[in-house]
Amino acid sequence: MTFYVTPPVTERKKRKRLPRVCKIIYLLTLLSAVLYLIFTQSQGFSDWFNQNISTWGRRLLAYLTSWIPFSLAEVLLLSLPILAVILIVVAYKHFSDSKQDAWVYIRILLSVPCLILVIFVWNFAPGYYGTPLEQKLELDRQKVSANELFDTAQLLSAELERLTPEIEFSEDGSSKMPYSYKKMNQKLLDAYERFCEKQDFIDHFYSRAKPVMLSEPMSYTHITGVYTFFTGEANINVNFPDYTVPYTAAHELAHQRGIAKEDEANFIAFLVCMESDDPYIRYSACLNLYEYVAVALREADRELYRESYKGLPESVKREEEAYSRFFDKYRHNVAADVSQKTNDLYLQSQGSPEGTKSYNLVVDLAVAYYKPQFE
C-alpha cells in the first residue's frame, strides 16, 4: 500500500528591501540638490563651502587613491563591461523572483549615480560659483584688444627666449622633459607650496598626477588630462609631447584643489609653474599660455599674429612644427567631436555659457596679469 505524503509548506521567501545605505544616499541627494541651488545663488557661501567643507572631501579622496600607482578611474572605466555582466547575473539570481524585488534592485543601482552626484556637489560644484579668480588675485579683467594680446604674446615670447638655452631638444624639434613623471610631480607640488604661501584661497596637500595607461587612444579625444572628482585623481595623457605634460598636470592638480572653472585652472597652472625653480616647467607654462594668446591674436588680427610668431625663438618654432606633425594623426575623428560636444554641454550646465571655449578665456586673465608691464 502506498501513501501519498503531503510536502511541508515552504516558507515564503523574504521580500527584498532597499538597504539602509541606499536610503541614506537618496536623502543626501535631496540635500545636495538644495546645496547646489544655494551655490548658484551665493558666491560667499560657495567660497566658504569650497574652502571649509569641500577641501576635506577632495583631500580624503586624494589620500585614498594617491598610493595606487595607476589611475583607478581608468581601471573602473575599462571594467564597465565586466561589471555589467556581474550586475546582470546578480539580478537574475537574487532579484528576479518578483516585480517588487526587481524594483528594489533598480533602486539599488540608481543609488550609484546618486552617490556620484553627491560627491560632485559636496567636493567640486561650489568651485563653479565662487568669487571669480580675477577678484581673488586683484586683477583688472576686461575685454582685451588685439594690441593687448600682441603685447602679452611678446612678453611670453621674451620669457621663452630666456628659457630655451636651458631646454634640451630632439632632432625632430620637440623638447625633452629631463626627468621622470614622479620627479615632475614633486617639482609641481613644491611650486604649489610656494604659490599657496602667497594665496589663501587654494589648498596645499600631497597628491600626484597619474599617467593614463591608454594615453594613445585617449589622444583621439583631444583630451590631455582629466580630473575625476569621484576618485579624486588628476590624470594626464602622456602620449602628447613633453612640453604639454607639466602644464597639463598643474591644471588637473588645480582642479583637485577646488579650482573648477577651466580658464581659472589654466591660469592657476601657469602661475604655479612659474613659481618653480625648474626651467622646463616654466618653459611648459609659458609656451602653453603663449599658444592660447596666439590663437586669440590670430582671430583678432592676423598681421599682428604673424609678427608675433616671427619673433619666437627658432627652437620654439620647431617645437610648434613638431607638435603640428604629431597632432595630424588625431586632428579629425568622431571621438574628438563626441568628446568636445560632451564636455561643451557639461561646462554649459555648470554656469559657463561659453562651454569648451571657456578654456580660451584664460587669455583675458593673462592680459590682465601682464598689463602693468606693457610699455
CSV table of C-alpha atoms in Angstrom, one decimal:
chain,number,residue,atom,x,y,z
A,1,MET,CA,0.0,0.0,0.0
A,2,THR,CA,1.3,3.4,-0.9
A,3,PHE,CA,0.5,6.5,0.9
A,4,TYR,CA,0.8,10.0,-0.5
A,5,VAL,CA,2.8,12.2,1.8
A,6,THR,CA,1.9,15.9,1.6
A,7,PRO,CA,5.0,18.0,1.4
A,8,PRO,CA,5.5,20.6,4.1
A,9,VAL,CA,4.5,24.1,3.3
A,10,THR,CA,7.7,26.0,2.4
A,11,GLU,CA,8.2,29.3,4.0
A,12,ARG,CA,7.5,32.2,1.7
A,13,LYS,CA,10.7,33.9,0.5
A,14,LYS,CA,11.6,37.0,2.4
A,15,ARG,CA,11.0,40.1,0.2
A,16,LYS,CA,14.0,42.2,-0.6
A,17,ARG,CA,14.2,45.6,0.9
A,18,LEU,CA,16.2,48.7,-0.1
A,19,PRO,CA,19.4,48.7,2.0
A,20,ARG,CA,19.7,51.4,4.6
A,21,VAL,CA,22.9,52.8,2.9
A,22,CYS,CA,20.9,53.4,-0.3
A,23,LYS,CA,18.2,55.3,1.7
A,24,ILE,CA,20.9,57.5,3.2
A,25,ILE,CA,22.3,58.2,-0.3
A,26,TYR,CA,18.9,59.2,-1.5
A,27,LEU,CA,18.5,61.6,1.4
A,28,LEU,CA,21.9,63.0,0.8
A,29,THR,CA,20.9,63.5,-2.9
A,30,LEU,CA,18.0,65.6,-1.8
A,31,LEU,CA,20.2,67.7,0.5
A,32,SER,CA,22.8,68.0,-2.3
A,33,ALA,CA,20.1,69.4,-4.6
A,34,VAL,CA,19.3,72.1,-2.0
A,35,LEU,CA,23.0,72.9,-1.6
A,36,TYR,CA,23.6,73.2,-5.3
A,37,LEU,CA,20.7,75.7,-5.6
A,38,ILE,CA,22.3,77.7,-2.8
A,39,PHE,CA,25.7,77.6,-4.6
A,40,THR,CA,24.1,79.1,-7.7
A,41,GLN,CA,22.7,82.0,-5.7
A,42,SER,CA,25.5,82.9,-3.3
A,43,GLN,CA,29.2,83.4,-4.1
A,44,GLY,CA,30.1,83.9,-0.5
A,45,PHE,CA,28.5,80.6,0.6
A,46,SER,CA,30.2,78.8,-2.3
A,47,ASP,CA,33.6,80.2,-1.3
A,48,TRP,CA,33.0,79.2,2.4
A,49,PHE,CA,31.9,75.7,1.5
A,50,ASN,CA,34.6,75.2,-1.1
A,51,GLN,CA,37.4,76.2,1.4
A,52,ASN,CA,36.0,74.7,4.6
A,53,ILE,CA,33.9,71.6,3.6
A,54,SER,CA,34.8,70.6,0.1
A,55,THR,CA,38.5,70.7,0.7
A,56,TRP,CA,38.3,67.9,3.2
A,57,GLY,CA,36.4,65.7,0.8
A,58,ARG,CA,38.9,66.3,-2.0
A,59,ARG,CA,41.8,65.7,0.4
A,60,LEU,CA,40.3,62.4,1.6
A,61,LEU,CA,39.8,61.1,-1.9
A,62,ALA,CA,43.2,62.2,-3.0
A,63,TYR,CA,44.8,60.4,0.1
A,64,LEU,CA,42.8,57.3,-0.5
A,65,THR,CA,43.8,57.0,-4.2
A,66,SER,CA,47.3,58.6,-4.3
A,67,TRP,CA,49.1,55.5,-3.2
A,68,ILE,CA,47.6,53.5,-6.1
A,69,PRO,CA,50.3,53.5,-8.8
A,70,PHE,CA,47.7,53.6,-11.6
A,71,SER,CA,44.6,55.6,-12.4
A,72,LEU,CA,41.7,54.0,-10.5
A,73,ALA,CA,39.2,55.9,-12.6
A,74,GLU,CA,40.7,54.4,-15.8
A,75,VAL,CA,40.5,50.9,-14.4
A,76,LEU,CA,36.9,51.4,-13.4
A,77,LEU,CA,36.0,52.7,-16.8
A,78,LEU,CA,37.7,49.7,-18.5
A,79,SER,CA,35.9,47.3,-16.1
A,80,LEU,CA,32.4,48.5,-17.0
A,81,PRO,CA,31.7,45.6,-19.4
A,82,ILE,CA,32.7,43.1,-16.8
A,83,LEU,CA,30.7,45.0,-14.1
A,84,ALA,CA,27.7,45.0,-16.4
A,85,VAL,CA,27.8,41.2,-16.7
A,86,ILE,CA,28.1,40.8,-12.9
A,87,LEU,CA,25.1,43.0,-12.3
A,88,ILE,CA,23.0,41.0,-14.8
A,89,VAL,CA,24.0,37.8,-13.1
A,90,VAL,CA,23.2,39.2,-9.6
A,91,ALA,CA,19.8,40.5,-10.9
A,92,TYR,CA,18.9,37.1,-12.3
A,93,LYS,CA,19.9,35.1,-9.3
A,94,HIS,CA,18.8,37.3,-6.4
A,95,PHE,CA,16.2,39.8,-7.7
A,96,SER,CA,14.1,38.1,-10.3
A,97,ASP,CA,11.5,36.4,-8.1
A,98,SER,CA,9.0,39.3,-8.3
A,99,LYS,CA,8.5,42.7,-9.7
A,100,GLN,CA,8.9,44.2,-6.3
A,101,ASP,CA,12.4,42.6,-5.9
A,102,ALA,CA,13.3,43.9,-9.4
A,103,TRP,CA,12.2,47.4,-8.4
A,104,VAL,CA,14.4,47.2,-5.3
A,105,TYR,CA,17.3,46.2,-7.4
A,106,ILE,CA,16.7,49.1,-9.8
A,107,ARG,CA,16.7,51.5,-6.9
A,108,ILE,CA,20.0,50.0,-5.6
A,109,LEU,CA,21.6,50.6,-9.0
A,110,LEU,CA,20.2,54.1,-9.2
A,111,SER,CA,21.8,54.9,-5.8
A,112,VAL,CA,25.3,54.6,-7.5
A,113,PRO,CA,24.9,57.6,-9.9
A,114,CYS,CA,23.2,59.4,-7.0
A,115,LEU,CA,26.3,58.9,-4.9
A,116,ILE,CA,28.5,60.2,-7.7
A,117,LEU,CA,26.2,63.3,-7.8
A,118,VAL,CA,26.6,63.8,-4.1
A,119,ILE,CA,30.4,63.6,-4.3
A,120,PHE,CA,30.3,66.1,-7.2
A,121,VAL,CA,28.1,68.6,-5.3
A,122,TRP,CA,29.9,68.4,-2.0
A,123,ASN,CA,33.5,68.3,-3.3
A,124,PHE,CA,33.6,70.2,-6.6
A,125,ALA,CA,30.5,72.1,-7.6
A,126,PRO,CA,31.0,75.2,-5.3
A,127,GLY,CA,34.1,76.0,-7.3
A,128,TYR,CA,32.0,76.9,-10.3
A,129,TYR,CA,30.0,79.5,-8.4
A,130,GLY,CA,32.5,81.2,-6.0
A,131,THR,CA,34.3,84.5,-6.3
A,132,PRO,CA,36.0,84.9,-9.8
A,133,LEU,CA,39.7,84.3,-9.8
A,134,GLU,CA,40.5,87.8,-11.0
A,135,GLN,CA,39.0,89.2,-7.9
A,136,LYS,CA,41.0,86.8,-5.7
A,137,LEU,CA,44.2,87.9,-7.5
A,138,GLU,CA,43.1,91.5,-7.7
A,139,LEU,CA,43.4,91.7,-11.5
A,140,ASP,CA,41.5,94.1,-13.7
A,141,ARG,CA,39.9,91.7,-16.1
A,142,GLN,CA,38.5,93.5,-19.1
A,143,LYS,CA,37.6,92.7,-22.7
A,144,VAL,CA,41.0,92.7,-24.5
A,145,SER,CA,42.2,94.3,-27.7
A,146,ALA,CA,44.4,92.9,-30.4
A,147,ASN,CA,47.3,95.2,-29.3
A,148,GLU,CA,47.0,93.9,-25.7
A,149,LEU,CA,47.1,90.4,-27.0
A,150,PHE,CA,50.2,91.2,-29.0
A,151,ASP,CA,51.9,92.8,-26.1
A,152,THR,CA,51.1,89.8,-23.9
A,153,ALA,CA,52.4,87.4,-26.6
A,154,GLN,CA,55.6,89.5,-26.8
A,155,LEU,CA,56.3,89.2,-23.1
A,156,LEU,CA,55.7,85.5,-23.1
A,157,SER,CA,58.0,85.2,-26.2
A,158,ALA,CA,60.7,87.1,-24.4
A,159,GLU,CA,60.4,84.7,-21.4
A,160,LEU,CA,60.7,81.7,-23.8
A,161,GLU,CA,63.8,83.3,-25.3
A,162,ARG,CA,65.4,83.4,-21.8
A,163,LEU,CA,64.4,79.8,-21.1
A,164,THR,CA,65.2,77.9,-24.3
A,165,PRO,CA,69.0,77.8,-23.8
A,166,GLU,CA,68.3,75.6,-20.8
A,167,ILE,CA,66.0,73.2,-22.7
A,168,GLU,CA,67.1,70.0,-24.5
A,169,PHE,CA,65.5,69.4,-27.9
A,170,SER,CA,65.3,66.3,-30.0
A,171,GLU,CA,66.3,66.1,-33.7
A,172,ASP,CA,62.7,66.4,-34.7
A,173,GLY,CA,62.4,69.7,-32.9
A,174,SER,CA,60.4,68.6,-29.9
A,175,SER,CA,61.7,69.4,-26.4
A,176,LYS,CA,62.6,66.6,-23.9
A,177,MET,CA,61.5,66.6,-20.3
A,178,PRO,CA,64.7,65.8,-18.4
A,179,TYR,CA,63.2,63.8,-15.6
A,180,SER,CA,60.6,61.2,-14.7
A,181,TYR,CA,56.9,61.9,-14.1
A,182,LYS,CA,57.4,61.2,-10.4
A,183,LYS,CA,60.1,63.9,-10.3
A,184,MET,CA,57.9,66.2,-12.3
A,185,ASN,CA,55.1,65.7,-9.8
A,186,GLN,CA,57.3,66.6,-6.8
A,187,LYS,CA,58.5,69.7,-8.6
A,188,LEU,CA,54.9,70.8,-9.2
A,189,LEU,CA,54.0,70.1,-5.6
A,190,ASP,CA,56.9,72.2,-4.5
A,191,ALA,CA,55.7,75.0,-6.8
A,192,TYR,CA,52.2,74.7,-5.4
A,193,GLU,CA,53.6,75.0,-1.9
A,194,ARG,CA,55.2,78.3,-2.8
A,195,PHE,CA,52.1,79.6,-4.5
A,196,CYS,CA,49.9,78.6,-1.6
A,197,GLU,CA,52.1,80.6,0.8
A,198,LYS,CA,51.1,83.7,-1.2
A,199,GLN,CA,47.4,82.9,-1.7
A,200,ASP,CA,45.0,81.6,0.9
A,201,PHE,CA,42.1,80.6,-1.4
A,202,ILE,CA,43.8,77.4,-2.6
A,203,ASP,CA,44.7,74.3,-0.5
A,204,HIS,CA,48.1,72.5,-0.5
A,205,PHE,CA,48.5,68.8,0.2
A,206,TYR,CA,50.3,65.8,-1.1
A,207,SER,CA,48.9,64.2,-4.2
A,208,ARG,CA,50.1,63.0,-7.6
A,209,ALA,CA,49.2,63.4,-11.3
A,210,LYS,CA,48.8,60.0,-12.7
A,211,PRO,CA,49.8,59.0,-16.3
A,212,VAL,CA,46.9,57.3,-18.1
A,213,MET,CA,47.8,53.8,-19.4
A,214,LEU,CA,45.7,54.2,-22.6
A,215,SER,CA,47.1,57.7,-23.4
A,216,GLU,CA,47.5,56.9,-27.1
A,217,PRO,CA,43.8,56.0,-27.6
A,218,MET,CA,42.9,58.9,-25.3
A,219,SER,CA,44.7,61.3,-27.8
A,220,TYR,CA,41.9,60.7,-30.3
A,221,THR,CA,39.5,62.6,-28.0
A,222,HIS,CA,42.0,65.6,-27.9
A,223,ILE,CA,41.9,65.3,-24.0
A,224,THR,CA,45.3,66.0,-22.5
A,225,GLY,CA,44.2,65.5,-18.9
A,226,VAL,CA,41.1,65.0,-16.7
A,227,TYR,CA,40.3,65.3,-13.0
A,228,THR,CA,38.0,62.5,-11.9
A,229,PHE,CA,36.2,64.1,-8.9
A,230,PHE,CA,34.7,60.7,-7.8
A,231,THR,CA,38.1,59.2,-7.3
A,232,GLY,CA,40.0,62.4,-6.5
A,233,GLU,CA,42.6,61.7,-9.2
A,234,ALA,CA,44.4,64.1,-11.5
A,235,ASN,CA,45.0,62.1,-14.7
A,236,ILE,CA,47.3,63.1,-17.6
A,237,ASN,CA,47.7,62.0,-21.2
A,238,VAL,CA,51.4,61.3,-21.5
A,239,ASN,CA,51.2,60.5,-25.3
A,240,PHE,CA,51.2,64.2,-26.0
A,241,PRO,CA,54.5,66.0,-26.5
A,242,ASP,CA,56.5,66.5,-23.3
A,243,TYR,CA,56.1,70.3,-23.2
A,244,THR,CA,52.4,69.9,-22.7
A,245,VAL,CA,52.7,67.5,-19.7
A,246,PRO,CA,53.8,69.7,-16.8
A,247,TYR,CA,51.3,72.4,-17.6
A,248,THR,CA,48.5,69.9,-18.0
A,249,ALA,CA,49.4,68.2,-14.7
A,250,ALA,CA,49.4,71.6,-12.9
A,251,HIS,CA,46.0,72.3,-14.5
A,252,GLU,CA,44.5,69.0,-13.2
A,253,LEU,CA,46.1,69.5,-9.8
A,254,ALA,CA,44.4,72.9,-9.7
A,255,HIS,CA,41.0,71.1,-10.2
A,256,GLN,CA,42.0,68.7,-7.4
A,257,ARG,CA,42.4,71.7,-5.2
A,258,GLY,CA,39.0,73.2,-5.9
A,259,ILE,CA,39.6,75.4,-8.9
A,260,ALA,CA,36.7,74.2,-11.1
A,261,LYS,CA,36.5,76.7,-14.0
A,262,GLU,CA,38.7,75.8,-16.9
A,263,ASP,CA,40.1,79.2,-17.7
A,264,GLU,CA,40.9,79.7,-14.0
A,265,ALA,CA,42.6,76.2,-13.8
A,266,ASN,CA,44.6,77.2,-16.9
A,267,PHE,CA,45.8,80.4,-15.3
A,268,ILE,CA,46.5,78.8,-11.9
A,269,ALA,CA,48.5,76.2,-13.7
A,270,PHE,CA,50.6,79.0,-15.3
A,271,LEU,CA,51.1,80.9,-12.1
A,272,VAL,CA,52.1,77.7,-10.2
A,273,CYS,CA,54.5,76.6,-12.9
A,274,MET,CA,56.2,80.0,-12.9
A,275,GLU,CA,56.8,79.5,-9.1
A,276,SER,CA,59.0,76.5,-10.0
A,277,ASP,CA,62.8,76.8,-10.0
A,278,ASP,CA,62.9,74.3,-12.8
A,279,PRO,CA,63.3,75.8,-16.3
A,280,TYR,CA,61.4,73.1,-18.1
A,281,ILE,CA,58.3,73.5,-16.0
A,282,ARG,CA,58.4,77.3,-16.6
A,283,TYR,CA,59.0,76.7,-20.3
A,284,SER,CA,55.9,74.4,-20.4
A,285,ALA,CA,53.8,77.1,-18.7
A,286,CYS,CA,55.0,79.9,-21.0
A,287,LEU,CA,54.6,78.0,-24.3
A,288,ASN,CA,51.2,76.7,-23.4
A,289,LEU,CA,49.9,80.1,-22.4
A,290,TYR,CA,51.5,81.7,-25.4
A,291,GLU,CA,49.5,79.2,-27.6
A,292,TYR,CA,46.3,80.4,-26.1
A,293,VAL,CA,47.2,84.0,-26.5
A,294,ALA,CA,48.4,83.4,-30.1
A,295,VAL,CA,45.1,81.7,-31.1
A,296,ALA,CA,43.2,84.7,-29.8
A,297,LEU,CA,45.6,87.1,-31.5
A,298,ARG,CA,45.2,85.3,-34.9
A,299,GLU,CA,41.5,85.6,-34.7
A,300,ALA,CA,41.7,89.3,-33.8
A,301,ASP,CA,44.5,90.5,-36.1
A,302,ARG,CA,46.4,88.1,-38.5
A,303,GLU,CA,49.1,90.7,-39.2
A,304,LEU,CA,50.0,91.1,-35.6
A,305,TYR,CA,49.8,87.4,-35.1
A,306,ARG,CA,52.3,86.8,-38.0
A,307,GLU,CA,54.6,89.5,-36.4
A,308,SER,CA,54.4,87.8,-33.1
A,309,TYR,CA,55.1,84.3,-34.4
A,310,LYS,CA,58.1,85.7,-36.4
A,311,GLY,CA,59.6,86.9,-33.2
A,312,LEU,CA,59.5,83.5,-31.5
A,313,PRO,CA,62.8,81.7,-30.8
A,314,GLU,CA,63.7,79.3,-33.6
A,315,SER,CA,63.7,76.4,-31.3
A,316,VAL,CA,60.1,77.2,-30.2
A,317,LYS,CA,59.0,77.4,-33.8
A,318,ARG,CA,60.5,73.9,-34.4
A,319,GLU,CA,58.6,72.7,-31.3
A,320,GLU,CA,55.4,74.0,-32.7
A,321,GLU,CA,56.0,72.4,-36.0
A,322,ALA,CA,56.8,69.1,-34.3
A,323,TYR,CA,53.6,69.3,-32.4
A,324,SER,CA,51.6,70.0,-35.6
A,325,ARG,CA,53.1,66.9,-37.2
A,326,PHE,CA,52.3,64.8,-34.1
A,327,PHE,CA,48.7,66.1,-33.9
A,328,ASP,CA,47.9,65.4,-37.6
A,329,LYS,CA,47.2,61.8,-36.7
A,330,TYR,CA,44.5,62.8,-34.2
A,331,ARG,CA,43.2,66.0,-35.7
A,332,HIS,CA,39.9,64.9,-37.3
A,333,ASN,CA,37.9,62.0,-35.9
A,334,VAL,CA,34.5,61.2,-34.5
A,335,ALA,CA,35.8,60.5,-31.0
A,336,ALA,CA,37.1,64.1,-30.8
A,337,ASP,CA,33.8,65.5,-31.9
A,338,VAL,CA,31.8,63.5,-29.4
A,339,SER,CA,34.3,64.3,-26.6
A,340,GLN,CA,34.2,68.0,-27.3
A,341,LYS,CA,30.4,68.1,-27.6
A,342,THR,CA,30.0,66.2,-24.3
A,343,ASN,CA,32.5,68.5,-22.5
A,344,ASP,CA,30.8,71.5,-24.0
A,345,LEU,CA,27.4,70.5,-22.7
A,346,TYR,CA,28.8,69.7,-19.2
A,347,LEU,CA,30.6,73.1,-18.9
A,348,GLN,CA,27.5,74.9,-20.1
A,349,SER,CA,25.4,73.1,-17.4
A,350,GLN,CA,27.8,74.4,-14.7
A,351,GLY,CA,27.3,78.1,-15.5
A,352,SER,CA,29.8,78.5,-18.3
A,353,PRO,CA,27.8,79.5,-21.4
A,354,GLU,CA,31.0,79.5,-23.5
A,355,GLY,CA,31.4,75.8,-23.0
A,356,THR,CA,34.7,74.4,-24.2
A,357,LYS,CA,35.6,77.9,-25.4
A,358,SER,CA,36.0,78.8,-21.7
A,359,TYR,CA,39.5,77.2,-21.8
A,360,ASN,CA,40.5,80.1,-24.1
A,361,LEU,CA,39.2,82.7,-21.7
A,362,VAL,CA,42.5,82.3,-19.9
A,363,VAL,CA,43.8,85.0,-22.3
A,364,ASP,CA,41.7,87.6,-20.5
A,365,LEU,CA,43.5,86.7,-17.2
A,366,ALA,CA,46.9,86.6,-18.9
A,367,VAL,CA,46.4,90.1,-20.4
A,368,ALA,CA,45.2,91.5,-17.0
A,369,TYR,CA,48.2,89.9,-15.3
A,370,TYR,CA,50.8,91.3,-17.8
A,371,LYS,CA,49.1,94.6,-18.5
A,372,PRO,CA,51.2,96.5,-15.8
A,373,GLN,CA,54.3,95.5,-17.8
A,374,PHE,CA,53.1,97.0,-21.1
A,375,GLU,CA,55.2,99.9,-22.2
